[in-house]
PDB file of C-alpha atoms in Angstrom:
ATOM      1  CA  MET A   1      -0.380  -0.438  -0.014  1.00 76.00           C
ATOM      2  CA  ALA A   2       3.008   1.423   0.162  1.00 82.00           C
ATOM      3  CA  ASN A   3       4.372   1.128  -3.089  1.00 90.00           C
ATOM      4  CA  LEU A   4       0.489   2.247  -4.473  1.00 90.00           C
ATOM      5  CA  GLU A   5       0.686   6.107  -2.260  1.00 92.00           C
ATOM      6  CA  LEU A   6       5.009   6.429  -3.456  1.00 91.00           C
ATOM      7  CA  VAL A   7       2.900   5.964  -7.113  1.00 93.00           C
ATOM      8  CA  ILE A   8       0.293   8.183  -6.398  1.00 93.00           C
ATOM      9  CA  ASN A   9       1.994  10.865  -5.130  1.00 92.00           C
ATOM     10  CA  LEU A  10       4.055  11.118  -7.591  1.00 93.00           C
ATOM     11  CA  ILE A  11       1.928  11.230 -10.447  1.00 94.00           C
ATOM     12  CA  ILE A  12       0.524  14.226  -7.915  1.00 94.00           C
ATOM     13  CA  ILE A  13       3.889  15.711  -8.598  1.00 93.00           C
ATOM     14  CA  ALA A  14       4.026  15.216 -11.856  1.00 94.00           C
ATOM     15  CA  LEU A  15       0.982  16.667 -12.788  1.00 94.00           C
ATOM     16  CA  LEU A  16       1.167  19.808 -10.422  1.00 94.00           C
ATOM     17  CA  VAL A  17       4.561  20.824 -12.241  1.00 94.00           C
ATOM     18  CA  PRO A  18       3.496  21.966 -15.677  1.00 94.00           C
ATOM     19  CA  THR A  19       0.137  23.490 -14.038  1.00 95.00           C
ATOM     20  CA  ILE A  20       2.478  26.129 -11.793  1.00 95.00           C
ATOM     21  CA  LEU A  21       4.349  26.635 -14.862  1.00 95.00           C
ATOM     22  CA  TYR A  22       2.007  27.629 -16.822  1.00 96.00           C
ATOM     23  CA  ALA A  23       0.031  29.281 -13.953  1.00 96.00           C
ATOM     24  CA  TYR A  24       2.989  31.144 -13.327  1.00 96.00           C
ATOM     25  CA  ARG A  25       2.664  32.275 -16.947  1.00 96.00           C
ATOM     26  CA  LEU A  26      -1.146  32.834 -17.434  1.00 95.00           C
ATOM     27  CA  ASN A  27       0.097  35.315 -13.806  1.00 95.00           C
ATOM     28  CA  HIS A  28       3.073  37.138 -16.071  1.00 94.00           C
ATOM     29  CA  SER A  29       0.710  37.323 -19.394  1.00 92.00           C
ATOM     30  CA  LEU A  30      -1.916  38.744 -16.919  1.00 91.00           C
ATOM     31  CA  LYS A  31       0.923  41.337 -14.915  1.00 90.00           C
ATOM     32  CA  MET A  32       1.523  42.314 -18.840  1.00 89.00           C
ATOM     33  CA  LEU A  33      -2.190  42.966 -19.207  1.00 86.00           C
ATOM     34  CA  ARG A  34      -2.865  45.433 -16.504  1.00 86.00           C
ATOM     35  CA  GLN A  35       0.301  47.241 -16.526  1.00 86.00           C
ATOM     36  CA  ASN A  36      -1.165  47.719 -20.742  1.00 87.00           C
ATOM     37  CA  GLN A  37      -4.538  48.369 -19.704  1.00 86.00           C
ATOM     38  CA  ASN A  38      -3.668  51.919 -19.906  1.00 85.00           C
ATOM     39  CA  SER A  39      -2.561  52.099 -23.513  1.00 86.00           C
ATOM     40  CA  LEU A  40      -4.841  49.829 -24.368  1.00 84.00           C
ATOM     41  CA  ALA A  41      -7.533  52.128 -23.040  1.00 87.00           C
ATOM     42  CA  GLN A  42      -6.522  55.412 -24.048  1.00 90.00           C
ATOM     43  CA  LEU A  43      -6.330  53.456 -27.535  1.00 90.00           C
ATOM     44  CA  VAL A  44      -9.847  52.891 -27.749  1.00 92.00           C
ATOM     45  CA  ASN A  45     -10.854  56.022 -26.365  1.00 93.00           C
ATOM     46  CA  ALA A  46      -8.362  57.684 -29.667  1.00 94.00           C
ATOM     47  CA  LEU A  47     -10.719  55.294 -31.997  1.00 94.00           C
ATOM     48  CA  ASN A  48     -13.822  56.690 -30.667  1.00 95.00           C
ATOM     49  CA  GLU A  49     -13.356  60.372 -30.775  1.00 95.00           C
ATOM     50  CA  ALA A  50     -11.609  59.357 -34.806  1.00 94.00           C
ATOM     51  CA  THR A  51     -15.615  56.932 -35.099  1.00 94.00           C
ATOM     52  CA  PHE A  52     -17.772  60.732 -33.055  1.00 94.00           C
ATOM     53  CA  LYS A  53     -15.628  63.111 -35.760  1.00 93.00           C
ATOM     54  CA  ALA A  54     -16.615  60.530 -39.197  1.00 92.00           C
ATOM     55  CA  GLU A  55     -19.965  60.062 -38.199  1.00 92.00           C
ATOM     56  CA  ASN A  56     -19.709  64.471 -36.935  1.00 92.00           C
ATOM     57  CA  SER A  57     -18.575  64.936 -40.591  1.00 92.00           C
ATOM     58  CA  ILE A  58     -20.722  62.732 -43.337  1.00 92.00           C
ATOM     59  CA  PRO A  59     -23.743  65.193 -43.023  1.00 91.00           C
ATOM     60  CA  LYS A  60     -21.045  68.038 -44.256  1.00 90.00           C
ATOM     61  CA  ILE A  61     -19.627  66.185 -46.897  1.00 91.00           C
ATOM     62  CA  LYS A  62     -22.633  65.284 -48.062  1.00 89.00           C
ATOM     63  CA  SER A  63     -23.797  69.061 -48.224  1.00 88.00           C
ATOM     64  CA  VAL A  64     -20.718  69.716 -50.663  1.00 88.00           C
ATOM     65  CA  THR A  65     -20.958  67.164 -52.219  1.00 88.00           C
ATOM     66  CA  GLU A  66     -25.227  68.716 -52.550  1.00 87.00           C
ATOM     67  CA  HIS A  67     -24.172  72.043 -53.813  1.00 86.00           C
ATOM     68  CA  SER A  68     -21.048  71.342 -56.095  1.00 86.00           C
ATOM     69  CA  SER A  69     -23.214  68.151 -57.553  1.00 88.00           C
ATOM     70  CA  GLU A  70     -25.710  72.205 -58.431  1.00 86.00           C
ATOM     71  CA  GLY A  71     -22.465  73.416 -59.870  1.00 84.00           C
ATOM     72  CA  LEU A  72     -22.054  71.152 -62.084  1.00 88.00           C
ATOM     73  CA  LYS A  73     -25.695  70.538 -62.718  1.00 89.00           C
ATOM     74  CA  GLU A  74     -25.542  73.624 -63.804  1.00 88.00           C
ATOM     75  CA  VAL A  75     -22.975  74.475 -65.772  1.00 89.00           C
ATOM     76  CA  VAL A  76     -23.739  70.777 -67.685  1.00 91.00           C
ATOM     77  CA  ASP A  77     -26.551  72.748 -68.382  1.00 90.00           C
ATOM     78  CA  SER A  78     -25.267  74.976 -69.440  1.00 90.00           C
ATOM     79  CA  ALA A  79     -22.892  73.501 -71.455  1.00 91.00           C
ATOM     80  CA  LYS A  80     -25.774  71.706 -72.916  1.00 91.00           C
ATOM     81  CA  GLU A  81     -27.289  75.279 -74.205  1.00 90.00           C
ATOM     82  CA  LEU A  82     -24.239  76.494 -75.398  1.00 91.00           C
ATOM     83  CA  LYS A  83     -24.680  73.055 -77.811  1.00 91.00           C
ATOM     84  CA  ASP A  84     -27.762  73.631 -79.435  1.00 90.00           C
ATOM     85  CA  ASP A  85     -26.867  77.046 -80.549  1.00 89.00           C
ATOM     86  CA  LEU A  86     -23.417  75.961 -81.839  1.00 90.00           C
ATOM     87  CA  LEU A  87     -24.913  73.111 -83.634  1.00 90.00           C
ATOM     88  CA  PHE A  88     -28.328  76.204 -84.715  1.00 89.00           C
ATOM     89  CA  ILE A  89     -24.528  78.052 -86.021  1.00 90.00           C
ATOM     90  CA  ASN A  90     -23.436  75.138 -87.564  1.00 90.00           C
ATOM     91  CA  GLU A  91     -26.836  73.938 -89.075  1.00 89.00           C
ATOM     92  CA  ARG A  92     -26.619  77.776 -90.554  1.00 89.00           C
ATOM     93  CA  ALA A  93     -23.219  77.224 -91.734  1.00 88.00           C
ATOM     94  CA  ASP A  94     -23.852  74.425 -93.339  1.00 87.00           C
ATOM     95  CA  THR A  95     -26.778  76.041 -94.958  1.00 87.00           C
ATOM     96  CA  LEU A  96     -24.434  78.865 -96.102  1.00 87.00           C
ATOM     97  CA  ALA A  97     -22.040  76.786 -98.001  1.00 86.00           C
ATOM     98  CA  ASP A  98     -24.215  75.549 -99.818  1.00 86.00           C
ATOM     99  CA  ARG A  99     -26.354  78.747-100.850  1.00 86.00           C
ATOM    100  CA  LEU A 100     -22.820  80.182-101.545  1.00 85.00           C
ATOM    101  CA  GLU A 101     -21.225  77.235-103.870  1.00 84.00           C
ATOM    102  CA  ASN A 102     -24.887  76.944-105.635  1.00 84.00           C
ATOM    103  CA  VAL A 103     -24.095  81.126-106.438  1.00 83.00           C
ATOM    104  CA  ILE A 104     -20.248  80.650-106.697  1.00 83.00           C
ATOM    105  CA  SER A 105     -21.027  77.827-109.553  1.00 80.00           C
ATOM    106  CA  THR A 106     -23.788  80.015-111.434  1.00 80.00           C
ATOM    107  CA  GLY A 107     -21.520  82.745-110.536  1.00 74.00           C
ATOM    108  CA  ARG A 108     -18.427  80.872-112.649  1.00 70.00           C
ATOM    109  CA  THR A 109     -20.961  80.144-116.016  1.00 68.00           C
ATOM    110  CA  ILE A 110     -22.035  83.618-116.201  1.00 60.00           C
ATOM    111  CA  LYS A 111     -19.558  86.168-117.655  1.00 55.00           C
ATOM    112  CA  PRO A 112     -18.189  88.139-114.828  1.00 50.00           C
ATOM    113  CA  GLN A 113     -19.895  91.816-114.786  1.00 52.00           C
ATOM    114  CA  THR A 114     -17.256  94.424-113.759  1.00 49.00           C
ATOM    115  CA  GLU A 115     -18.430  98.045-112.090  1.00 47.00           C
ATOM    116  CA  ILE A 116     -16.210 100.692-112.589  1.00 43.00           C
ATOM    117  CA  VAL A 117     -15.910 102.742-109.287  1.00 44.00           C
ATOM    118  CA  SER A 118     -14.898 106.551-110.297  1.00 45.00           C
ATOM    119  CA  SER A 119     -11.111 106.682-108.288  1.00 45.00           C
ATOM    120  CA  THR A 120     -12.402 109.119-106.068  1.00 44.00           C
ATOM    121  CA  SER A 121     -14.555 106.027-104.434  1.00 46.00           C
ATOM    122  CA  PRO A 122     -13.842 104.923-100.809  1.00 43.00           C
ATOM    123  CA  LEU A 123     -14.193 101.404-101.466  1.00 48.00           C
ATOM    124  CA  LYS A 124     -11.443 100.964-103.969  1.00 45.00           C
ATOM    125  CA  GLU A 125     -11.666  97.451-103.781  1.00 48.00           C
ATOM    126  CA  ASP A 126     -15.643  96.667-104.927  1.00 48.00           C
ATOM    127  CA  ILE A 127     -13.831  97.020-108.171  1.00 51.00           C
ATOM    128  CA  SER A 128     -14.111  94.502-110.060  1.00 56.00           C
ATOM    129  CA  ARG A 129     -16.344  92.194-108.523  1.00 62.00           C
ATOM    130  CA  SER A 130     -18.713  89.728-108.963  1.00 76.00           C
ATOM    131  CA  GLU A 131     -22.100  88.318-108.845  1.00 78.00           C
ATOM    132  CA  ALA A 132     -20.826  85.239-106.466  1.00 79.00           C
ATOM    133  CA  GLU A 133     -18.063  87.519-104.176  1.00 81.00           C
ATOM    134  CA  LEU A 134     -21.247  90.319-103.787  1.00 81.00           C
ATOM    135  CA  GLU A 135     -23.112  87.878-102.434  1.00 80.00           C
ATOM    136  CA  LEU A 136     -20.651  86.593-100.510  1.00 81.00           C
ATOM    137  CA  LEU A 137     -20.081  89.831 -98.911  1.00 80.00           C
ATOM    138  CA  LYS A 138     -24.167  90.309 -98.471  1.00 83.00           C
ATOM    139  CA  ALA A 139     -23.802  87.037 -96.297  1.00 81.00           C
ATOM    140  CA  LEU A 140     -20.896  87.147 -94.751  1.00 80.00           C
ATOM    141  CA  ARG A 141     -22.034  90.010 -93.163  1.00 81.00           C
ATOM    142  CA  SER A 142     -25.367  88.960 -92.318  1.00 80.00           C
ATOM    143  CA  ILE A 143     -23.800  86.582 -90.112  1.00 77.00           C
ATOM    144  CA  LYS A 144     -22.521  89.390 -87.873  1.00 59.00           C
TER     145      LYS A 144
END
């Protein structure tokens, strides 16, 4: 029976040694956790502040975005109007170009008529203009 008691005590000792080592390591880890508890609390506070600031800035960002989108919408609308105007001017220019082309082609088939203007006239450049050139000048002046 003494042998059995000795064996049981040895088994208990063998099991207590790792338990004591594990308790020592756990105590050491808990001590480090307690030492770092202040820095952990500061980290949590900093995280809370950052979250609060982010939540407060969301409405400001929304208002700035809405304001910017309104300004951008105005610019886009203005650009659309300008585009329409440019399309109209382009169509008108195409029409005038076609008319001028027709006038020029008719002017080439007809013998050019020259106007004789006195040398005292201020319009010396109109001296020998064909009808096509005069029509071109009229069209250019009407564009202005």
